[in-house]
XYZ file of C-alpha atoms in Angstrom:
278
model
C 19.520 -4.285 18.504
C 19.610 -4.171 14.705
C 21.736 -1.351 13.349
C 21.033 0.595 10.187
C 22.982 2.990 8.013
C 21.354 6.212 6.967
C 21.919 9.332 4.899
C 19.830 12.311 3.774
C 19.150 13.673 0.312
C 17.555 17.053 -0.419
C 15.586 17.359 -3.659
C 12.956 19.406 -5.430
C 9.533 17.762 -5.550
C 9.766 17.039 -9.283
C 12.904 14.953 -8.717
C 11.555 12.910 -5.807
C 10.375 9.829 -7.701
C 13.579 9.659 -9.735
C 15.615 9.825 -6.533
C 13.616 7.009 -4.940
C 14.002 4.830 -8.025
C 17.780 5.256 -7.893
C 18.066 4.635 -4.153
C 15.920 1.505 -3.756
C 17.828 -1.747 -4.222
C 18.536 -5.035 -2.447
C 19.515 -4.203 1.111
C 17.255 -1.130 1.239
C 15.406 -0.849 4.573
C 13.152 2.173 4.117
C 12.903 5.945 3.980
C 10.964 8.841 5.427
C 10.350 12.450 4.471
C 11.506 15.322 6.670
C 10.181 18.888 6.172
C 12.904 21.153 4.820
C 11.394 24.402 3.609
C 10.347 24.381 -0.036
C 12.406 21.292 -0.791
C 12.063 17.705 0.413
C 14.575 15.929 2.616
C 14.538 12.148 2.284
C 16.262 10.021 4.909
C 17.266 6.603 3.564
C 18.020 3.487 5.626
C 20.078 0.450 4.605
C 21.011 -2.802 6.278
C 24.564 -2.779 4.914
C 27.142 -0.019 5.459
C 29.047 -0.659 2.231
C 25.823 -0.515 0.202
C 24.770 2.716 1.916
C 28.105 4.321 1.085
C 27.952 3.076 -2.503
C 24.442 4.420 -3.108
C 25.245 7.687 -1.359
C 28.319 8.230 -3.535
C 26.290 7.638 -6.693
C 23.501 9.988 -5.638
C 25.963 12.676 -4.588
C 26.736 13.292 -8.258
C 23.171 14.592 -8.776
C 21.739 15.587 -5.395
C 22.617 17.439 -2.211
C 23.650 14.667 0.188
C 24.738 14.122 3.782
C 27.292 11.584 4.979
C 26.374 8.014 5.946
C 25.903 7.434 9.667
C 24.873 4.503 11.859
C 21.616 4.393 13.855
C 19.661 1.875 15.889
C 16.323 0.586 14.642
C 14.386 2.203 17.469
C 15.849 5.612 16.584
C 13.872 5.849 13.357
C 11.212 3.205 12.868
C 9.180 3.843 16.018
C 9.537 7.605 15.752
C 8.401 7.483 12.136
C 5.303 5.474 13.077
C 4.316 8.219 15.522
C 3.954 10.632 12.595
C 1.434 8.453 10.728
C -2.104 9.846 10.500
C -5.241 8.458 8.800
C -5.536 9.580 5.183
C -8.556 9.577 2.870
C -7.219 8.183 -0.420
C -10.541 8.340 -2.270
C -14.157 9.230 -1.618
C -15.263 7.315 1.504
C -12.040 5.261 1.660
C -9.548 5.724 4.495
C -6.088 4.232 5.039
C -4.320 3.962 8.396
C -2.721 1.404 10.735
C -5.170 -0.899 12.515
C -4.146 0.692 15.816
C -5.134 4.156 14.516
C -8.785 4.004 13.480
C -9.983 7.056 11.519
C -13.131 8.970 12.397
C -15.575 7.696 9.783
C -19.134 8.412 8.748
C -21.707 5.850 7.658
C -20.808 4.166 4.366
C -17.075 4.820 4.610
C -14.451 2.069 4.409
C -11.166 1.551 6.216
C -8.054 -0.061 4.717
C -5.816 -1.249 7.552
C -2.111 -1.311 6.757
C 0.926 -2.166 8.832
C 3.057 0.899 8.073
C 6.488 0.207 6.647
C 8.569 3.079 5.315
C 9.501 1.411 2.050
C 6.060 0.216 1.062
C 3.649 3.138 1.073
C 1.058 4.456 3.527
C -1.334 6.274 1.192
C -0.030 9.744 1.973
C 1.644 10.414 -1.371
C -0.267 12.369 -4.014
C 0.281 9.697 -6.679
C -1.352 7.019 -4.507
C -4.394 9.200 -3.969
C -4.630 9.939 -7.688
C -4.570 6.236 -8.545
C -7.036 5.374 -5.787
C -9.471 8.059 -6.942
C -9.233 6.911 -10.556
C -9.905 3.306 -9.558
C -12.908 4.221 -7.432
C -14.408 7.032 -9.516
C -13.996 5.259 -12.853
C -15.196 1.813 -11.796
C -17.728 0.519 -14.305
C -18.379 -3.085 -13.353
C -14.990 -4.536 -14.318
C -14.266 -7.816 -12.524
C -10.476 -8.306 -12.561
C -7.588 -5.918 -11.909
C -3.803 -6.153 -11.928
C -1.933 -3.699 -9.695
C 1.663 -3.348 -10.906
C 4.067 -2.158 -8.212
C 1.542 -2.902 -5.487
C 3.838 -1.906 -2.570
C 1.689 -2.299 0.550
C -1.382 -3.338 -1.476
C -3.405 -0.169 -0.953
C -4.696 0.046 -4.542
C -5.633 -3.637 -4.501
C -7.743 -3.047 -1.394
C -9.338 0.040 -2.961
C -10.289 -2.143 -5.937
C -11.847 -4.687 -3.580
C -13.933 -2.014 -1.870
C -15.345 -0.595 -5.120
C -16.367 -3.998 -6.501
C -13.561 -5.855 -8.297
C -13.846 -9.608 -7.681
C -10.398 -10.858 -8.723
C -7.314 -8.773 -7.912
C -3.634 -9.503 -8.426
C -0.877 -7.295 -7.051
C 2.687 -7.689 -8.272
C 5.767 -6.197 -6.616
C 9.466 -6.574 -7.452
C 10.696 -5.838 -3.916
C 10.804 -9.151 -2.051
C 10.976 -7.237 1.242
C 7.303 -6.387 0.712
C 6.169 -10.023 0.957
C 5.661 -10.186 4.716
C 4.027 -6.764 4.836
C 1.636 -7.682 2.010
C 0.610 -10.893 3.749
C -0.109 -9.030 6.974
C -2.149 -6.388 5.158
C -4.073 -9.083 3.293
C -4.996 -10.748 6.592
C -6.212 -7.420 7.960
C -8.322 -6.540 4.897
C -10.156 -9.715 3.993
C -13.237 -9.070 1.878
C -15.307 -10.514 -0.911
C -12.610 -10.286 -3.573
C -10.074 -12.968 -4.381
C -6.768 -11.127 -3.822
C -3.312 -12.569 -4.383
C 0.104 -10.954 -4.290
C 3.103 -11.994 -6.400
C 6.731 -11.050 -5.815
C 8.547 -10.597 -9.110
C 8.354 -8.761 -12.423
C 5.412 -8.569 -14.809
C 6.864 -11.594 -16.634
C 5.502 -13.698 -13.758
C 1.991 -13.017 -15.025
C 0.775 -15.801 -17.295
C 0.686 -14.468 -20.864
C -2.706 -16.106 -21.332
C -4.157 -14.221 -18.356
C -6.539 -11.427 -19.201
C -7.498 -8.551 -16.910
C -10.336 -6.059 -17.234
C -8.127 -3.358 -15.729
C -4.495 -2.617 -14.930
C -3.334 -0.011 -12.416
C 0.243 1.210 -12.066
C 1.503 3.968 -9.831
C 5.099 4.107 -11.049
C 7.299 6.879 -12.434
C 7.263 7.179 -16.229
C 10.825 5.941 -16.808
C 9.878 2.614 -15.230
C 6.238 2.332 -16.257
C 6.300 3.332 -19.942
C 8.416 0.271 -20.903
C 5.641 -1.945 -19.497
C 2.983 -0.784 -21.986
C 3.666 -3.590 -24.460
C 3.187 -6.259 -21.789
C 0.108 -4.502 -20.469
C -1.459 -4.582 -23.921
C -1.048 -8.349 -24.069
C -2.762 -9.012 -20.727
C -5.600 -6.474 -20.979
C -8.959 -7.587 -22.314
C -10.498 -5.736 -25.286
C -11.764 -2.353 -24.075
C -9.734 -2.897 -20.889
C -8.957 -0.029 -18.517
C -5.481 1.338 -17.778
C -5.107 3.500 -14.661
C -1.710 5.206 -14.877
C -0.375 7.357 -12.046
C 3.049 8.378 -10.743
C 3.506 10.854 -13.587
C 4.791 14.407 -13.282
C 2.364 16.931 -14.740
C 5.075 18.192 -17.089
C 5.216 14.689 -18.644
C 1.494 14.528 -19.372
C 1.573 15.089 -23.134
C 4.470 12.687 -23.631
C 2.636 9.961 -21.676
C -0.568 10.422 -23.667
C 1.388 10.013 -26.917
C 3.149 6.905 -25.592
C -0.168 5.394 -24.534
C -1.753 6.200 -27.911
C 1.156 4.491 -29.681
C 0.195 1.270 -27.909
C -3.490 1.609 -28.704
C -4.805 3.350 -25.599
C -7.352 6.174 -25.746
C -7.091 8.902 -23.106
C -10.372 9.357 -21.222
C -9.928 11.452 -18.066
C -7.316 12.798 -15.658
C -6.689 13.829 -12.058
C -4.070 16.390 -11.052
C -2.723 16.913 -7.534
C 0.056 19.461 -7.085
C 2.786 18.542 -9.592
C 1.484 14.999 -10.131
C -0.804 13.639 -12.854
C -2.691 10.413 -13.479
C -5.199 9.270 -16.067
C -7.588 6.608 -17.248
C -7.060 5.052 -20.690
C -9.120 2.512 -22.623
C -7.542 -0.157 -24.799
C -8.812 0.188 -28.363
């Protein structure tokens, strides 16, 4: 039985994405959220004990942390899967595992994902914001790049609403197998491909009608220059993963790179928006 090393961190909601960004690295196995009053408890899992201790010690300087302990795979992965429920990420679009079919009405679509704790299941507010922006703001664009695709949910949303050519890129190589499985389970009319690596793996001559990124501001803002170079004239930028308190700063940053703010969606403390390349 594979053994894992785990520890808990307790954070306020506004610090969640920053915590995740600091905790995810090579050797990271996954995480899950545990209710803890008004705050959020995140339980992290690692394959390597030394790495778990190293990350835990670093995080302890900023967050309330537990000690590292050892667990068996079955103690967390299977139990976590039992908590998964179908979620509607956008109008008429559901996400859930293929063994947990949602109750749907005529005209609704179902994205089937193999749930993995590190890769996203559609339950986070920022995923729903991005999915709604992609579906509600679709205006006949043909190609889309999803940066930080995770489990591919936004790519499959784009397929459902009408995009014909979709590329998802993800830096975490552990996502590769999960992405392939999800692609097999969600075959449709679009040409979808997934790439493991950074945005530099995208051919500089490639042009997309739209780019979507659901990534915290500290990691996504530095990508604006590259996004400008691969977006077609009048291309669409869907930007989610942003704290509401960062809204004005993000709009200024986007304007500095030639993007016009068009509309927004707010869910709890999270914000996302559609921009058009000038």
